Coordinates of C-alpha atoms and ligand atoms in Angstrom, one line a residue:
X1 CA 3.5 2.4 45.7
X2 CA 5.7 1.5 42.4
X3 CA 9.1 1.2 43.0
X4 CA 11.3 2.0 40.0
X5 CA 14.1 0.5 38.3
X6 CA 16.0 1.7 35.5
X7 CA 18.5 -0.5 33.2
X8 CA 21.7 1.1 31.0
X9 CA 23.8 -0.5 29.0
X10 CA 27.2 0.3 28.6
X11 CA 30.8 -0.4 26.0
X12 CA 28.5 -2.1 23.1
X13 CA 25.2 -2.2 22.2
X14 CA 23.3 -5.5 21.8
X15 CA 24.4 -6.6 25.0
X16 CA 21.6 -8.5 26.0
X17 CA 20.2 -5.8 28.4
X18 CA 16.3 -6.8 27.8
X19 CA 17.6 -10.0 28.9
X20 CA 18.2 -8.7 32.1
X21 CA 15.4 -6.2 32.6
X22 CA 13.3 -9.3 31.8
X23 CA 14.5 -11.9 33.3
X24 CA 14.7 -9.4 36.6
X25 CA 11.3 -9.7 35.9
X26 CA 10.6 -12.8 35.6
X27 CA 12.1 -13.3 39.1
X28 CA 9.6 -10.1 40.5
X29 CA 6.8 -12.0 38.8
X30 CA 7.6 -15.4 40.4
X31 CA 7.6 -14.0 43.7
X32 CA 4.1 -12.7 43.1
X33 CA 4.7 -8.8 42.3
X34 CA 3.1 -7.0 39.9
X35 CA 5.7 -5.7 37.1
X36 CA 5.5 -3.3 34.2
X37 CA 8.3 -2.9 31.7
X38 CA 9.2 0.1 29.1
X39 CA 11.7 0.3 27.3
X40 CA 12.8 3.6 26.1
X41 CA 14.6 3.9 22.7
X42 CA 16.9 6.9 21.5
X43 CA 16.3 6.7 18.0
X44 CA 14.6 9.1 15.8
X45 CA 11.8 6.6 13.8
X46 CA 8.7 7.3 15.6
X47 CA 8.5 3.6 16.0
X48 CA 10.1 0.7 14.6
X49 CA 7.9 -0.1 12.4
X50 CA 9.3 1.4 9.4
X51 CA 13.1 -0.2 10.2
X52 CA 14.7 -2.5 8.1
X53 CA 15.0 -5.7 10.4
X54 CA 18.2 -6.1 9.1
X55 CA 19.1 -3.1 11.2
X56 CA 17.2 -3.3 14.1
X57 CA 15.6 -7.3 14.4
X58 CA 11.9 -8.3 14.5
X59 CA 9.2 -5.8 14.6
X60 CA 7.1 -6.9 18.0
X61 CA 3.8 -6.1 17.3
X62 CA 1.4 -6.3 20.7
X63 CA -2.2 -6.9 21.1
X64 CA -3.4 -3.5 21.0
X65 CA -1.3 -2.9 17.3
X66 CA 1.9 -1.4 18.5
X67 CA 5.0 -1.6 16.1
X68 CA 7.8 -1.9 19.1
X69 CA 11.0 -3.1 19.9
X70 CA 11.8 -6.6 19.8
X71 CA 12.7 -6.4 24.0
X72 CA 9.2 -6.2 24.5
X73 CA 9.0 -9.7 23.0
X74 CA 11.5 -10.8 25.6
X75 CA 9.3 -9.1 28.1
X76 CA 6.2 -10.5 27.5
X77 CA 7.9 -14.2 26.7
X78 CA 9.5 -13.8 30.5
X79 CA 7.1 -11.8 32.5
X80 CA 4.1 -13.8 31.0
X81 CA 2.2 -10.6 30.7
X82 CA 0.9 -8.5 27.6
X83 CA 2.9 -5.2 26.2
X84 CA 1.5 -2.7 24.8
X85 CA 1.5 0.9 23.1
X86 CA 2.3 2.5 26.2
X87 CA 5.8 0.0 26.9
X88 CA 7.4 1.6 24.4
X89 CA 8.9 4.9 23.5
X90 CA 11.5 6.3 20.9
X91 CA 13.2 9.6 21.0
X92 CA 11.0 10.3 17.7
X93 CA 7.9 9.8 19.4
X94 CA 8.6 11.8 22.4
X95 CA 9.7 15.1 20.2
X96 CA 6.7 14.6 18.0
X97 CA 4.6 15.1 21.3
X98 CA 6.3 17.9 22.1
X99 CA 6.4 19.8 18.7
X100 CA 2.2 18.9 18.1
X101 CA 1.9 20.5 21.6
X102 CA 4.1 23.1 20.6
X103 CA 2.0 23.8 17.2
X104 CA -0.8 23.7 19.3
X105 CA 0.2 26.7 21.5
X106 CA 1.1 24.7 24.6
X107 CA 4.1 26.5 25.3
X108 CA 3.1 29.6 24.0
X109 CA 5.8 32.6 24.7
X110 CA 7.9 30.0 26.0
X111 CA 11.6 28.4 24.4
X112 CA 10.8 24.9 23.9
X113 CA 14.2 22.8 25.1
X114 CA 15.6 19.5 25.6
X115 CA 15.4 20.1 29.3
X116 CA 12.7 20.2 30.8
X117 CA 10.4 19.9 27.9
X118 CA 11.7 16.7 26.0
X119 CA 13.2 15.5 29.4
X120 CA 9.3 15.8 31.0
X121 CA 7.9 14.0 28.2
X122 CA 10.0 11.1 28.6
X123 CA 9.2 11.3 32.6
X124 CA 5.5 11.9 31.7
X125 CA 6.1 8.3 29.7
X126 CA 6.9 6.5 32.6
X127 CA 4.3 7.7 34.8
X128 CA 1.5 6.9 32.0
X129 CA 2.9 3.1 32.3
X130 CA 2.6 3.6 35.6
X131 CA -0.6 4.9 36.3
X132 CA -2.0 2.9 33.6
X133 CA -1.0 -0.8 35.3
X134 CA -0.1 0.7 38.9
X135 CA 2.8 -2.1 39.1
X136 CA 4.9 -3.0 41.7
X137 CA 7.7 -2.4 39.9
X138 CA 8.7 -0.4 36.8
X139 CA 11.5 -1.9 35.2
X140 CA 12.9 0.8 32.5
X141 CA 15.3 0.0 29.8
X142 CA 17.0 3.0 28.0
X143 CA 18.4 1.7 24.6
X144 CA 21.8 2.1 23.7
X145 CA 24.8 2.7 24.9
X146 CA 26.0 5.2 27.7
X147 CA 27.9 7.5 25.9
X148 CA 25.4 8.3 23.0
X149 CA 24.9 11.5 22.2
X150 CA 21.2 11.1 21.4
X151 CA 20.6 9.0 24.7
X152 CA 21.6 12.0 26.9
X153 CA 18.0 13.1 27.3
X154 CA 16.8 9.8 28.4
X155 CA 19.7 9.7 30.8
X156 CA 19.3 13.0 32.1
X157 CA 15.1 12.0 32.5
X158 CA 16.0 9.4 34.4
X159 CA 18.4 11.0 36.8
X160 CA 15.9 14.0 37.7
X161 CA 13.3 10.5 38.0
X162 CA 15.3 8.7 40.8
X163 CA 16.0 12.4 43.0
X164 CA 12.0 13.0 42.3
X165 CA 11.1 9.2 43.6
X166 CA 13.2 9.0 46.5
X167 CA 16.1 6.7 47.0
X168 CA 14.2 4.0 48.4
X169 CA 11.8 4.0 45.4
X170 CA 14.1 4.3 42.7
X171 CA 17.5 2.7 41.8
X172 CA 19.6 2.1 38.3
X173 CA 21.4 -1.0 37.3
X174 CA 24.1 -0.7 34.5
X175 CA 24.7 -3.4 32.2
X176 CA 27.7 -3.5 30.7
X177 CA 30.3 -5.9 28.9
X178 CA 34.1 -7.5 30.1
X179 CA 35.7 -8.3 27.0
X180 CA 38.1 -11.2 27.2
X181 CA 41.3 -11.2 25.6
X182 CA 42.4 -15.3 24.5
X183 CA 45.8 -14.4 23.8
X184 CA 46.4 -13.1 27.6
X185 CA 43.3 -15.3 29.3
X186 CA 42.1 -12.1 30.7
X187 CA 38.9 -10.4 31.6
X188 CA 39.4 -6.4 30.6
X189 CA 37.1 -4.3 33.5
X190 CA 38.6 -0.9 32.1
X191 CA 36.1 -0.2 29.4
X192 CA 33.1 -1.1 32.2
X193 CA 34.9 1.6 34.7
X194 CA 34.8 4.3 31.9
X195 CA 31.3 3.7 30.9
X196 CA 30.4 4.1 35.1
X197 CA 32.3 7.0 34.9
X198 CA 30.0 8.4 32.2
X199 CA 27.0 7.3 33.7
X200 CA 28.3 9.0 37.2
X201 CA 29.3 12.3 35.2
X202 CA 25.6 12.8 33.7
X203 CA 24.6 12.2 37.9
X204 CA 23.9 8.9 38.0
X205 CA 25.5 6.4 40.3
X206 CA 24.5 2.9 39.4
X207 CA 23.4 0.7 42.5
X208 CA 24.2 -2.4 40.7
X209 CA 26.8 -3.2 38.0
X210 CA 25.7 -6.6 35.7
X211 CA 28.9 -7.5 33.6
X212 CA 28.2 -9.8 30.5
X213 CA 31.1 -11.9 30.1
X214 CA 32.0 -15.1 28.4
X215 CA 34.1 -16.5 31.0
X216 CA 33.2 -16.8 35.0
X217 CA 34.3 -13.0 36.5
X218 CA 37.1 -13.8 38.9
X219 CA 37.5 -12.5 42.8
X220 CA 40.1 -10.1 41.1
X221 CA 37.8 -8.3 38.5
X222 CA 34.7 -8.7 40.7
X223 CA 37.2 -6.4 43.7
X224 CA 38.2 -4.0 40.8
X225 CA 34.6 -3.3 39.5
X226 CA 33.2 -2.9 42.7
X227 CA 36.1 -0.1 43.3
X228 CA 36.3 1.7 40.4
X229 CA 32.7 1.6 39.7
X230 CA 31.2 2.7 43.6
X231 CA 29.4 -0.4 44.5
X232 CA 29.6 -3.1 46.7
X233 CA 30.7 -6.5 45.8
X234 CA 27.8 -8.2 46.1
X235 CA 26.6 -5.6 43.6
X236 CA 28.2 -6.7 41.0
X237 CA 26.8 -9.6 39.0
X238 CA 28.3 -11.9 37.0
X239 CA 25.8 -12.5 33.4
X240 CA 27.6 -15.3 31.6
X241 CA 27.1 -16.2 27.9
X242 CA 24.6 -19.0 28.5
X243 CA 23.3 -22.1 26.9
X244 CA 20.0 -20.8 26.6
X245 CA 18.7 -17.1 27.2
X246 CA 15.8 -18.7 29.7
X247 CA 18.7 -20.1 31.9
X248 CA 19.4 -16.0 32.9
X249 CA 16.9 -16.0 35.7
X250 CA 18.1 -18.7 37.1
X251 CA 21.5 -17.5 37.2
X252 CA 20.7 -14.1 38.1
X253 CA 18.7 -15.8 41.2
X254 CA 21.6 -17.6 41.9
X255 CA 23.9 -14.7 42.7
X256 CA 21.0 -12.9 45.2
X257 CA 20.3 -10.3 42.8
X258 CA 16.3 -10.2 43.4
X259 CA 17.0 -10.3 47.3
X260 CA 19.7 -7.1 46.7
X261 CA 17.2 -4.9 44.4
X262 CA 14.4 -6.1 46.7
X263 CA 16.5 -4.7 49.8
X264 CA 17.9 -1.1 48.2
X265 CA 14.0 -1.2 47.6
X266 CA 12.6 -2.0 51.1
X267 CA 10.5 -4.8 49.8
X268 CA 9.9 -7.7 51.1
X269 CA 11.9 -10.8 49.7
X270 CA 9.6 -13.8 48.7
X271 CA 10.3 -17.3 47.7
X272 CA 10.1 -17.1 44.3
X273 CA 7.8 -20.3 42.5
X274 CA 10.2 -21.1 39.0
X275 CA 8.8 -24.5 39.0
X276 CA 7.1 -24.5 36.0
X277 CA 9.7 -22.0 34.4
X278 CA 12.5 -24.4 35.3
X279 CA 10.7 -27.4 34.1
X280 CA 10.7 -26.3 30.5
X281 CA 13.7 -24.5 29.9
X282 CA 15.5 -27.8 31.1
X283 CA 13.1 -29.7 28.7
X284 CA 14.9 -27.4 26.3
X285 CA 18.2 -27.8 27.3
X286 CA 18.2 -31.5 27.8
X287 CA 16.7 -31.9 24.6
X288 CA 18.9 -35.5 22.9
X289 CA 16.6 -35.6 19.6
X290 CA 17.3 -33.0 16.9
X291 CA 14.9 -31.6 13.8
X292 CA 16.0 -29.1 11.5
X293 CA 13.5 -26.4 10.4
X294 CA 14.0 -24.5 7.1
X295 CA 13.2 -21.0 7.9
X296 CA 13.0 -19.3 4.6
X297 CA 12.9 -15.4 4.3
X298 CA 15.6 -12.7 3.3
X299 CA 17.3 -11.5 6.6
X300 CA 19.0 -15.2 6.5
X301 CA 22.1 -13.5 8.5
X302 CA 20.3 -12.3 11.3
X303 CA 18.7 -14.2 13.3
X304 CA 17.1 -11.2 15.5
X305 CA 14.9 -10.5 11.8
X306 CA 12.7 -13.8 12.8
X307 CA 13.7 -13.8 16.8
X308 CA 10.0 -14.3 18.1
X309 CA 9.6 -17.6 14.8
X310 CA 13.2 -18.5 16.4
X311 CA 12.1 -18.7 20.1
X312 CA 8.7 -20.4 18.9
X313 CA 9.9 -23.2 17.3
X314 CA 12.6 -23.9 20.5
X315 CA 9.4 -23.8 22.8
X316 CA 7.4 -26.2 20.8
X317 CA 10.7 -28.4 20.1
X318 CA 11.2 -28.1 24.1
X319 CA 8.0 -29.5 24.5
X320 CA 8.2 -32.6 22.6
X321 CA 11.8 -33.3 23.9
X322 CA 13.5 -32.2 20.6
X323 CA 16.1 -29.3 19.7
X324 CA 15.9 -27.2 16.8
X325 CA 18.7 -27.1 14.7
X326 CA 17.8 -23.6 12.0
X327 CA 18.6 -23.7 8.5
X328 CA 18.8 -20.3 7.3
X329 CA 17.6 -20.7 3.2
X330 CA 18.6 -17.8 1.5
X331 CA 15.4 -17.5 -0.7
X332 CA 17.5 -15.3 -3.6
X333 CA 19.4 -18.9 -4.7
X334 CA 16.0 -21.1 -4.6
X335 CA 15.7 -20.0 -8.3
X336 CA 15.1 -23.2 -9.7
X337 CA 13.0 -26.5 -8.0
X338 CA 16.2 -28.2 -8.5
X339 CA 18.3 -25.1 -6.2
X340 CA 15.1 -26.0 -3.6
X341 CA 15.8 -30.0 -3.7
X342 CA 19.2 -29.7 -2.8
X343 CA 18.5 -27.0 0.1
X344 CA 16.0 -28.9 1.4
X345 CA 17.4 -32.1 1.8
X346 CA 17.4 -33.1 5.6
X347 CA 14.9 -30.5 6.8
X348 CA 12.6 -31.7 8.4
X349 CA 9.9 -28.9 8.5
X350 CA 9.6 -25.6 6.7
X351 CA 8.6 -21.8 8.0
X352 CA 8.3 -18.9 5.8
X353 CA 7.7 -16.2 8.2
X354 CA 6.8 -12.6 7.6
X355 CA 8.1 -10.1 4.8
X356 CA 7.7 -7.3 2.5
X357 CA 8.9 -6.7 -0.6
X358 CA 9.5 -8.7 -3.9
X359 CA 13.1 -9.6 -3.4
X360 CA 13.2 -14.0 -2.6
X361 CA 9.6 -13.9 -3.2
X362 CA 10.0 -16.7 -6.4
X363 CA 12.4 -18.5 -4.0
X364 CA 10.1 -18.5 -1.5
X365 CA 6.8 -20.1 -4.1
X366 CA 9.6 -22.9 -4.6
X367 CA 10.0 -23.8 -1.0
X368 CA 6.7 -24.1 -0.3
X369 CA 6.1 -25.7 -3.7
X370 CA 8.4 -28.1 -3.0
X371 CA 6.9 -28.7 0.7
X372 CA 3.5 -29.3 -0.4
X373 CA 4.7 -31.9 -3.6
X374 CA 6.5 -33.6 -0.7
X375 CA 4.8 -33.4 2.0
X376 CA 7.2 -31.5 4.5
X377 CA 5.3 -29.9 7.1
X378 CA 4.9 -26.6 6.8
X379 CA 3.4 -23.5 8.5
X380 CA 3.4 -20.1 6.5
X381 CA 3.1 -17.0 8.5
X382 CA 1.2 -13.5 7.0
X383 CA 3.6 -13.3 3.8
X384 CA 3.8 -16.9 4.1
X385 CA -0.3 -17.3 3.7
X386 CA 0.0 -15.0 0.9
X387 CA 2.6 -17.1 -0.8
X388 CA 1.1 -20.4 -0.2
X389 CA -1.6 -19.1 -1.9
X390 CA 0.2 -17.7 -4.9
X391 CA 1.7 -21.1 -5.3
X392 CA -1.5 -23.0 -5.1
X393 CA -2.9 -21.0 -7.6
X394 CA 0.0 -21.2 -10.0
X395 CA 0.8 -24.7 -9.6
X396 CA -2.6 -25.9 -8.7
X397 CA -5.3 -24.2 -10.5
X398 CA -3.3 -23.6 -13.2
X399 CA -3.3 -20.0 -13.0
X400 CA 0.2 -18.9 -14.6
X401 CA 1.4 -15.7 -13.1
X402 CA -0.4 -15.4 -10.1
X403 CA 0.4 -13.0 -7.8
X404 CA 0.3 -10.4 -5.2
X405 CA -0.1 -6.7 -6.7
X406 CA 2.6 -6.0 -3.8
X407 CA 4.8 -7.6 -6.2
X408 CA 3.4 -7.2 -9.8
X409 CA 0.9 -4.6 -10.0
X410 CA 0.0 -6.1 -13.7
X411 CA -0.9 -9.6 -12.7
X412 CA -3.6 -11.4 -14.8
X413 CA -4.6 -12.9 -11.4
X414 CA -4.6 -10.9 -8.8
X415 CA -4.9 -13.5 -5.9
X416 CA -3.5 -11.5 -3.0
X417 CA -4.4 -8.1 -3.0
X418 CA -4.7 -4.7 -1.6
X419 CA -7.3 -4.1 1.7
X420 CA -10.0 -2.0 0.7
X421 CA -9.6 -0.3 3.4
X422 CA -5.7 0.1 3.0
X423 CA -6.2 2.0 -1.1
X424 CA -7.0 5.3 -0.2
X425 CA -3.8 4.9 3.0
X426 CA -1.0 7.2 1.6
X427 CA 1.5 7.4 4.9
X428 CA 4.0 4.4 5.8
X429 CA 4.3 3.8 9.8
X430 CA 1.3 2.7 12.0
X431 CA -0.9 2.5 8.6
X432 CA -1.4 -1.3 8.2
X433 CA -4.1 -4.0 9.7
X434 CA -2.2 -3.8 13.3
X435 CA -2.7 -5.8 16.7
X436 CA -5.0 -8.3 17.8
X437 CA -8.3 -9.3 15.7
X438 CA -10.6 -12.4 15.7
X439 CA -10.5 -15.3 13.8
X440 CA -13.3 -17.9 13.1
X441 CA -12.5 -21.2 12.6
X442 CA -13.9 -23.3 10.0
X443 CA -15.7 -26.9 11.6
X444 CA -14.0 -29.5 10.5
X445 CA -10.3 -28.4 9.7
X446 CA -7.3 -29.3 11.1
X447 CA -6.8 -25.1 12.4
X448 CA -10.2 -25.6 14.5
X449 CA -8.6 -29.1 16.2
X450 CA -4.8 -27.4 16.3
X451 CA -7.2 -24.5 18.0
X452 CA -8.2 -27.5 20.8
X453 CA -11.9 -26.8 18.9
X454 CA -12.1 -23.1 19.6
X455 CA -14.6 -21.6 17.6
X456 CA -12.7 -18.2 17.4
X457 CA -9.2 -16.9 18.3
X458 CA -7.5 -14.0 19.0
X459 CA -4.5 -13.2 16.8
X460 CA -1.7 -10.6 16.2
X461 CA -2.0 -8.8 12.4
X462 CA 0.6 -6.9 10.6
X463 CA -0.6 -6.6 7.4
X464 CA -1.5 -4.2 4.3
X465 CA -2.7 -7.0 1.7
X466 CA -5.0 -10.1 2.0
X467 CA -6.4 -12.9 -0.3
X468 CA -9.1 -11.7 -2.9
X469 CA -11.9 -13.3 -2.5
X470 CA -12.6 -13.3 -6.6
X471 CA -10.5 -16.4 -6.4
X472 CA -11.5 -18.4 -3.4
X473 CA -13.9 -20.6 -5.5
X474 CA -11.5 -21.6 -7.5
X475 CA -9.0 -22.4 -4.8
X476 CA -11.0 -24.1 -3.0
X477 CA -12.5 -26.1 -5.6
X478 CA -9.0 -27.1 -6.3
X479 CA -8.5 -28.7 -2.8
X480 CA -7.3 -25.2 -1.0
X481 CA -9.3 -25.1 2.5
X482 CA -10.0 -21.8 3.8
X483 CA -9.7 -22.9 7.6
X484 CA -10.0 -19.2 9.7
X485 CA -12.1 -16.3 8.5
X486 CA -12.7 -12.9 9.9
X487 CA -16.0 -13.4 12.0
X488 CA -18.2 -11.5 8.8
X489 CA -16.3 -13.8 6.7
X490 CA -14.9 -11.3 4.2
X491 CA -10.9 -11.7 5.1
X492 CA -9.3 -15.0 4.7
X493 CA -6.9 -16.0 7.9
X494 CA -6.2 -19.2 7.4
X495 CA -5.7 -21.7 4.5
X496 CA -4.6 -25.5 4.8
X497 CA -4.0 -28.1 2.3
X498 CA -5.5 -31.0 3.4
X499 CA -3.5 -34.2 1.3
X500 CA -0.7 -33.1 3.5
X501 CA 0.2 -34.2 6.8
X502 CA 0.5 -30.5 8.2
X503 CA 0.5 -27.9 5.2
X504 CA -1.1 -24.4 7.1
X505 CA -0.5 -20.8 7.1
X506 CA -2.1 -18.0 8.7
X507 CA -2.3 -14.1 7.9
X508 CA -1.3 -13.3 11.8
X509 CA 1.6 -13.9 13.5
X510 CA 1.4 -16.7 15.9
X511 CA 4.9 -16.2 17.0
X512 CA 4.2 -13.1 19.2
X513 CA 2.3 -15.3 21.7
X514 CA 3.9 -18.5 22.0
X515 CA 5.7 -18.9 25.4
X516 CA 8.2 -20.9 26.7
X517 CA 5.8 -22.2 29.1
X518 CA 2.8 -22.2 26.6
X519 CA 4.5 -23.0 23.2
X520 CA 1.8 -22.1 20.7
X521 CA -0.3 -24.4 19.2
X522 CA 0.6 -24.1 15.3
X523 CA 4.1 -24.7 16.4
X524 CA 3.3 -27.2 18.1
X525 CA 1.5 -28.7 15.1
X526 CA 4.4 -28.4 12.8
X527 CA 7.1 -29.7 15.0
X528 CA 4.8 -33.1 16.1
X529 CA 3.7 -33.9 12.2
X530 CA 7.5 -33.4 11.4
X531 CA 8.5 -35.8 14.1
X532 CA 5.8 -38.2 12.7
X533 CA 6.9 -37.9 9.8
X534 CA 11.1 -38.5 10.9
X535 CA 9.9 -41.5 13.3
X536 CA 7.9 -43.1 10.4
X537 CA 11.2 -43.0 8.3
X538 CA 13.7 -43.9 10.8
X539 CA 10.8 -47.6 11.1
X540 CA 11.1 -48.0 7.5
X541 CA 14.8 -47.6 7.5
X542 CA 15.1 -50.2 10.0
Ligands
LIG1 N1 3.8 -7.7 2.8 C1 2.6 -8.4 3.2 C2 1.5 -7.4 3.5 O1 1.7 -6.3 3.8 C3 2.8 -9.3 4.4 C4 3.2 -8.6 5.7 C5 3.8 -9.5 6.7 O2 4.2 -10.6 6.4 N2 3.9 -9.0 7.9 O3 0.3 -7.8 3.5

């Protein structure tokens, strides 16, 4: 039988509360228990997919082509276990359920209402998760803050949840933040009490109180929560700003928390195995040496945009014993190759993830330009195949004004352009080349060794354009490799340059299934021919 357990967040958003769910997680999953995790957003977008990242982070995209939150990249990077469409739901997608039914004559004669229509869709939700993976546990996130008008329903959903489950099957854990005042060296518990007070006055009485916190919670706040808010003092857990977000289980652990949800549950507590978990996040941590990796895109102030490149790189600096220290390169001031020299000096690798859009795309040709004329290892990801090519074909083959017809319709060479099967697509949202697909690797190249010789991978897609194959002669007969294929052989995936010591991109996304455990092997690839590269200096410096 699935036990449930449902997460809130309270005072601010961005709290970290996928940290939690996930790392709770994490600490189910050690201790050998199946776990599922949703995470239930109150916005109106059907799906994230159509959000500017600069407003809501990364789009996660999952193997079977969901456009979802970026939590359920935390999820899968913790749990160690695959998301899909049915791990995420908005308040959009729930009401456009319910009016298609609705159109349909479902409710026919009847007044379709927030409760129990909306409120049994986002119920219905949880149980599909459920009966689709029959978990253990059901860890449910509602996003947002308690408080929110638009999260009432989800609220509401969840109390009439935990009375339907049982007590013993259901319980809720409130996140919520202390602020700290410098001037007085205090931690403030008021706001925390007024959001339980909230949460208790839509019916819900949290079992568990998390407080995020930036200094250790004293006895004195930990006896004032635990009063104010209904719980018990060991019920309230301390979640500490922390060096490194995969140090959260461990300090989660620390404080019993597992053993206390396991007990309100009536599971059994096991000894959890975070051997191998432990192992590489202190690899992380106790990194000495330091590369610095040029991430150019156009969210450069957010680092949630690029989260999933972020946490890829630390995994496969982790690995080698290195840190990452991220330079954020506007690509908007790389207007000239001189701008690019002078941004570039002391990186030590260079990324140009995923985008749309022509805004920083020149910038972006000069990065790479520069990378490949200098041999900087560099990986390009989707948008940053698409621009490697561009720049080849400019620089390389000569062909002046290259381009994608995503940015300049009128092109004289055309060398990125539309899917044939994306021209007659009208709609935005859910329309593009989405989720996991195939990829054959060419004998021979440096992708199939990186690839440990695999003849085909699996990879995530997000795309709407892809290299036109009217030009792959002439790139290649000007020393571009086409590495990875589709298996018919009509979509390129992945091009590398073979005079450099590591000059790949790909048209998928690598960086939704690197782990901390299992750093992925392109990053991996970048990050060891850049240390090459800095060791090799640091001899002829000596
Ligand atoms: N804008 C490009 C396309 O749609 C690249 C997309 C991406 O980088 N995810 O093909």
């Amino acid at each position: 039988m699935t036990k449930y357990i449902f997460i809130t967040g309270g005072v601010v958003s961005s709290l970290g509360k996928g940290i939690v769910g996930a790392s709770l997680g994490k600490l189910l999953v050690a201790r050998g228990y199946k776990v599922s995790m949703l995470k239930l957003d109150p916005y109106i977008n059907v799906d994230p997919g159509t959000m500017n990242p600069f407003q809501h982070g990364e789009v996660f995209v999952t193997d079977d082509g969901a456009e979802t939150d970026l939590d359920l990249g935390h999820y899968e990077r913790f749990t160690d276990t695959m998301a899909g469409k049915l791990n995420n739901a908005t308040a959009g997608n729930v009401y456009h359920r319910v009016i298609e039914e609705e159109r349909v004559g479902h409710y026919l004669g009847g007044t379709v209402q927030v409760i129990p229509h909306i409120t049994n869709e986002i119920k219905r939700r949880i149980t599909l998760l459920q009966q689709a993976t029959n978990p253990d546990f059901e860890i449910v996130e509602i996003g947002g803050t308690v408080g929110d008008i638009e999260s009432l329903p989800f609220i509401e959903a969840i109390r009439q949840f935990k009375i339907e489950a049982g007590l013993q099957n259901a319980i809720s854990i409130h996140v919520t933040l202390l602020p700290y005042l410098p001037t007085s060296g205090e931690l403030k518990t008021k706001p925390s009490q007024h959001s339980v007070y909230t949460l208790r006055s839509y019916g819900i009485q949290p079992e568990m109180v998390v407080c995020r916190t930036q200094v250790p919670l004293g006895a004195d706040e930990r006896d004032k929560i635990a009063l104010f808010c209904s719980v018990p003092k060991e019920c309230v857990i301390e979640c500490k700003d922390m060096k490194t977000i995969y140090d959260v289980p461990m300090a989660l652990e620390e404080q019993g928390m597992t053993k206390i949800v396991l007990d309100l549950l009536k599971m059994e507590n096991k000894t959890p195995d975070m051997s191998s978990w432990i192992n590489q996040v202190n690899k992380m941590k106790n990194a000495k040496e330091e590369l610095t990796v040029a991430l150019a895109g156009k969210y450069t102030s957010l680092c949630d945009a690029y989260i999933s490149v972020v946490e890829s790189l630390k995994h496969a600096g982790g690995e080698f014993g290195y840190k990452i220290k991220l330079k954020m390169l506007a690509t908007e001031e790389c207007i000239s190759m001189e701008d690019v020299k002078e941004k570039m000096q002391g990186v030590d690798a260079l990324v140009v993830p995923g985008g749309f859009g022509v805004r920083g795309i020149e910038g972006k040709l000069n990065t790479i330009r520069y990378a490949r004329e200098n041999n900087i290892p560099f990986l390009g990801l989707c948008l940053g195949l698409q621009c490697a090519v561009i720049e080849f074909a400019r620089n390389v083959c000569g062909l002046e004004g290259a381009n994608s017809v995503e940015f300049d319709k009128d092109s004289p060479y055309k060398v990125v352009d539309l899917m044939l099967e994306q021209k007659d697509i009208a709609g935005y949202g859910g329309t593009m080349r989405l989720g996991s697909y195939p990829c054959h690797l060419i004998e021979g190249t440096k992708a199939k060794e990186i690839y440990n010789n695999n003849e085909t991978i699996y990879e995530r897609h997000r795309h709407r354009y892809e290299v036109n194959n009217d030009y792959i002669e002439t790139l290649t007969k000007n020393g571009l490799i086409i590495s990875g294929t589709s298996p018919n052989g009509h979509l390129v995936e992945m091009v590398e340059y073979p005079k450099n010591d590591y000059h790949i991109a790909c048209q998928f996304h690598p960086e939704f299934k690197s782990r901390p455990t299992e750093p992925h092997p392109l990053f991996m690839g970048l990050i060891k021919a850049a240390i090459s590269q800095k060791k090799k200096a640091k001899e002829l410096c000596k």
